[in-house]
């Protein structure tokens, strides 16, 4: 039986993105940011929820509540860097939805945020007009928990974020896509009460990694998840 070449071409870039951290882990022997997924290739694919990044200059800006930044000072930088890294892998893998896409440097965006913390209360459209970009991926991390019910002995990471995409054209900005409550859990399929013997740093990093994978899926054609455990 012959395989459908176009299907393989659609699946391969996303498979490469998901497998890249695993290959890095195998090469370096160190834990790497990114999802190590055993559910990479399926016969069905899901189209991106928003496919307007092609050929655009994109800025990724992440805000988090003050309570979260007190507990996790680098959360905005960590989410920004992880998501942009995964989308860059998509560009390197020649994903069609990201053909010709470039990104505003993450350090530049972070300096912009640090210089203007008051902008957190401004509409995303106003912020987009202040950045030299034609698309703004605007993310608000609504919550991040590492220990269910404040248990110190059991761990289960859960992150929830809202995302908007703002298009800028001719000096005008318009929100064209919104998705609230994008949720990720680490470890996947873990019981609600959590699991023992997990370090906070591991849960934090892997949970944000899972979150940025879910966010990345909004912009790239990807294989449908399979529900069986591996």
Short mmCIF file of C-alpha atoms in Angstrom, two decimals:
data_model
loop_
_atom_site.label_atom_id
_atom_site.label_comp_id
_atom_site.label_asym_id
_atom_site.label_seq_id
_atom_site.Cartn_x
_atom_site.Cartn_y
_atom_site.Cartn_z
CA UNK A 1 0.00 0.00 0.00
CA UNK A 2 1.45 3.40 -0.96
CA UNK A 3 1.43 6.34 1.44
CA UNK A 4 -0.20 9.71 0.75
CA UNK A 5 2.76 12.01 0.11
CA UNK A 6 0.85 15.24 0.83
CA UNK A 7 -0.28 13.88 4.18
CA UNK A 8 3.29 13.00 5.12
CA UNK A 9 4.44 16.47 4.10
CA UNK A 10 1.84 18.07 6.35
CA UNK A 11 2.61 15.84 9.31
CA UNK A 12 6.41 15.81 9.10
CA UNK A 13 7.12 19.45 10.07
CA UNK A 14 5.01 19.22 13.24
CA UNK A 15 6.54 15.85 14.05
CA UNK A 16 9.96 17.46 13.72
CA UNK A 17 8.96 20.26 16.06
CA UNK A 18 7.77 17.83 18.70
CA UNK A 19 10.75 15.54 18.32
CA UNK A 20 13.41 18.26 18.34
CA UNK A 21 13.60 18.45 22.15
CA UNK A 22 13.88 14.67 22.32
CA UNK A 23 16.75 14.67 19.83
CA UNK A 24 18.46 17.42 21.81
CA UNK A 25 17.99 15.42 24.99
CA UNK A 26 19.51 12.34 23.39
CA UNK A 27 22.47 14.31 22.08
CA UNK A 28 23.30 16.32 25.20
CA UNK A 29 22.14 14.08 28.03
CA UNK A 30 20.46 17.12 29.56
CA UNK A 31 16.80 17.88 30.10
CA UNK A 32 15.61 20.21 27.34
CA UNK A 33 12.67 22.57 27.11
CA UNK A 34 10.00 21.10 24.89
CA UNK A 35 7.46 18.35 24.76
CA UNK A 36 8.81 14.82 24.46
CA UNK A 37 5.84 13.31 22.70
CA UNK A 38 5.31 9.70 21.75
CA UNK A 39 2.12 10.58 19.94
CA UNK A 40 3.59 12.34 16.95
CA UNK A 41 2.17 10.92 13.76
CA UNK A 42 -1.49 10.20 13.13
CA UNK A 43 -3.55 9.83 9.99
CA UNK A 44 -5.65 12.89 10.78
CA UNK A 45 -4.40 16.44 10.96
CA UNK A 46 -5.92 19.56 12.49
CA UNK A 47 -5.67 22.87 10.68
CA UNK A 48 -4.39 25.88 12.61
CA UNK A 49 -7.02 27.96 14.36
CA UNK A 50 -5.26 31.06 13.05
CA UNK A 51 -3.24 30.90 9.84
CA UNK A 52 -2.35 34.56 9.34
CA UNK A 53 1.30 34.58 10.43
CA UNK A 54 2.65 33.72 6.99
CA UNK A 55 4.99 36.40 5.69
CA UNK A 56 4.43 38.62 8.74
CA UNK A 57 6.69 40.20 11.34
CA UNK A 58 5.44 38.78 14.62
CA UNK A 59 5.85 39.96 18.19
CA UNK A 60 5.02 37.68 21.12
CA UNK A 61 4.12 39.47 24.33
CA UNK A 62 3.23 37.67 27.56
CA UNK A 63 1.78 39.17 30.71
CA UNK A 64 1.15 37.42 34.02
CA UNK A 65 -0.61 38.46 37.19
CA UNK A 66 1.57 40.06 39.85
CA UNK A 67 0.98 37.11 42.15
CA UNK A 68 2.43 34.78 39.52
CA UNK A 69 5.44 36.97 38.80
CA UNK A 70 6.26 37.15 42.50
CA UNK A 71 6.36 33.36 42.70
CA UNK A 72 7.84 32.90 39.22
CA UNK A 73 9.78 36.04 38.21
CA UNK A 74 10.77 34.67 34.79
CA UNK A 75 7.39 33.33 33.72
CA UNK A 76 6.78 35.93 31.01
CA UNK A 77 10.24 35.46 29.52
CA UNK A 78 9.98 31.68 29.79
CA UNK A 79 6.65 31.49 27.95
CA UNK A 80 7.77 33.99 25.32
CA UNK A 81 11.03 32.20 24.62
CA UNK A 82 9.51 28.72 24.58
CA UNK A 83 6.69 29.61 22.19
CA UNK A 84 8.91 31.61 19.85
CA UNK A 85 11.43 28.78 19.83
CA UNK A 86 8.80 26.27 18.77
CA UNK A 87 7.45 28.53 16.04
CA UNK A 88 11.02 29.11 14.83
CA UNK A 89 11.42 25.35 14.60
CA UNK A 90 8.34 25.41 12.39
CA UNK A 91 10.01 27.98 10.16
CA UNK A 92 13.18 25.88 10.01
CA UNK A 93 11.05 22.85 9.10
CA UNK A 94 9.45 24.91 6.29
CA UNK A 95 5.93 24.75 7.67
CA UNK A 96 3.70 26.42 5.09
CA UNK A 97 1.79 28.51 7.66
CA UNK A 98 5.04 30.17 8.74
CA UNK A 99 6.67 30.67 5.36
CA UNK A 100 8.37 34.06 5.33
CA UNK A 101 7.50 34.75 8.98
CA UNK A 102 10.00 36.65 11.12
CA UNK A 103 9.95 37.49 14.81
CA UNK A 104 10.65 40.59 16.81
CA UNK A 105 13.56 39.78 19.11
CA UNK A 106 12.30 38.46 22.45
CA UNK A 107 14.80 40.54 24.45
CA UNK A 108 13.52 43.67 22.75
CA UNK A 109 9.93 42.81 23.66
CA UNK A 110 10.88 42.03 27.25
CA UNK A 111 12.75 45.34 27.57
CA UNK A 112 9.65 47.07 26.21
CA UNK A 113 7.52 45.41 28.90
CA UNK A 114 9.98 46.21 31.68
CA UNK A 115 10.09 49.86 30.61
CA UNK A 116 6.30 50.14 30.45
CA UNK A 117 4.62 47.90 33.08
CA UNK A 118 1.63 50.24 32.95
CA UNK A 119 0.80 48.92 29.48
CA UNK A 120 -0.48 45.71 31.06
CA UNK A 121 -3.80 47.45 31.64
CA UNK A 122 -4.01 48.75 28.06
CA UNK A 123 -5.93 46.98 25.28
CA UNK A 124 -3.86 44.63 23.16
CA UNK A 125 -4.65 46.72 20.07
CA UNK A 126 -2.99 49.79 21.58
CA UNK A 127 0.08 47.80 22.54
CA UNK A 128 0.33 46.33 19.03
CA UNK A 129 0.57 49.82 17.55
CA UNK A 130 3.59 50.55 19.76
CA UNK A 131 5.58 47.58 18.45
CA UNK A 132 7.34 47.31 15.05
CA UNK A 133 5.36 44.25 14.05
CA UNK A 134 2.44 43.40 11.78
CA UNK A 135 1.11 40.65 14.08
CA UNK A 136 1.00 40.53 17.85
CA UNK A 137 0.48 37.26 19.71
CA UNK A 138 -0.78 38.59 23.04
CA UNK A 139 -0.87 36.10 25.91
CA UNK A 140 -2.13 36.49 29.46
CA UNK A 141 -1.15 33.67 31.82
CA UNK A 142 -4.21 33.44 34.02
CA UNK A 143 -2.99 30.81 36.45
CA UNK A 144 -0.18 28.41 37.20
CA UNK A 145 -0.26 25.87 39.99
CA UNK A 146 2.32 23.25 40.87
CA UNK A 147 0.63 21.65 43.88
CA UNK A 148 -3.09 20.77 43.86
CA UNK A 149 -4.90 22.01 46.96
CA UNK A 150 -1.63 23.52 48.22
CA UNK A 151 -0.26 20.07 49.01
CA UNK A 152 3.51 20.17 49.53
CA UNK A 153 3.94 16.44 48.99
CA UNK A 154 2.00 15.99 45.74
CA UNK A 155 2.69 17.78 42.47
CA UNK A 156 0.64 18.41 39.35
CA UNK A 157 1.32 21.39 37.16
CA UNK A 158 -1.59 23.19 35.54
CA UNK A 159 -1.27 26.36 33.47
CA UNK A 160 -4.08 28.36 31.91
CA UNK A 161 -3.63 31.21 29.43
CA UNK A 162 -5.73 33.46 27.22
CA UNK A 163 -4.40 34.38 23.79
CA UNK A 164 -5.26 37.02 21.21
CA UNK A 165 -3.84 37.74 17.78
CA UNK A 166 -3.81 41.37 16.72
CA UNK A 167 -3.29 42.33 13.09
CA UNK A 168 -1.71 45.70 12.31
CA UNK A 169 -2.25 47.29 8.91
CA UNK A 170 -2.13 50.89 7.79
CA UNK A 171 -1.71 52.26 11.29
CA UNK A 172 -4.75 50.36 12.58
CA UNK A 173 -4.87 47.36 14.86
CA UNK A 174 -7.63 44.79 15.12
CA UNK A 175 -8.01 41.65 17.22
CA UNK A 176 -8.87 38.89 14.75
CA UNK A 177 -8.52 35.78 16.90
CA UNK A 178 -9.14 35.00 20.57
CA UNK A 179 -8.90 31.79 22.56
CA UNK A 180 -9.53 31.76 26.29
CA UNK A 181 -8.53 29.07 28.76
CA UNK A 182 -5.79 27.34 26.78
CA UNK A 183 -4.84 24.71 29.34
CA UNK A 184 -1.90 22.39 29.87
CA UNK A 185 -1.19 19.81 32.56
CA UNK A 186 2.04 18.12 33.61
CA UNK A 187 2.48 15.23 34.03
CA UNK A 188 -0.15 14.43 31.39
CA UNK A 189 -2.92 12.12 32.58
CA UNK A 190 -1.82 12.59 36.18
CA UNK A 191 -4.51 12.21 38.87
CA UNK A 192 -6.16 15.42 40.14
CA UNK A 193 -4.53 15.01 43.55
CA UNK A 194 -1.05 14.98 41.97
CA UNK A 195 1.97 12.70 42.14
CA UNK A 196 4.80 12.40 44.69
CA UNK A 197 8.53 12.88 44.21
CA UNK A 198 8.47 15.59 41.55
CA UNK A 199 10.73 18.63 41.84
CA UNK A 200 9.04 22.02 41.57
CA UNK A 201 11.51 23.22 38.92
CA UNK A 202 10.74 20.20 36.74
CA UNK A 203 6.98 20.63 37.09
CA UNK A 204 7.23 24.37 36.38
CA UNK A 205 9.37 23.95 33.28
CA UNK A 206 7.49 20.99 31.83
CA UNK A 207 4.10 22.57 32.50
CA UNK A 208 5.04 25.76 30.66
CA UNK A 209 6.52 23.64 27.89
CA UNK A 210 3.20 21.83 27.56
CA UNK A 211 1.39 25.18 27.55
CA UNK A 212 3.49 26.59 24.72
CA UNK A 213 2.93 23.39 22.73
CA UNK A 214 -0.82 23.93 23.04
CA UNK A 215 -0.36 27.55 22.01
CA UNK A 216 1.86 26.55 19.10
CA UNK A 217 -0.83 24.20 17.80
CA UNK A 218 -3.06 27.23 17.25
CA UNK A 219 -0.75 28.39 14.45
CA UNK A 220 0.53 25.20 12.78
CA UNK A 221 -1.17 22.21 11.14
CA UNK A 222 -0.59 19.33 13.53
CA UNK A 223 -1.51 15.68 13.98
CA UNK A 224 -4.68 14.90 15.88
CA UNK A 225 -3.87 13.63 19.36
CA UNK A 226 -4.56 10.01 20.04
CA UNK A 227 -6.22 9.18 23.34
CA UNK A 228 -4.38 5.99 24.11
CA UNK A 229 -1.62 5.97 26.72
CA UNK A 230 1.93 5.24 25.69
#
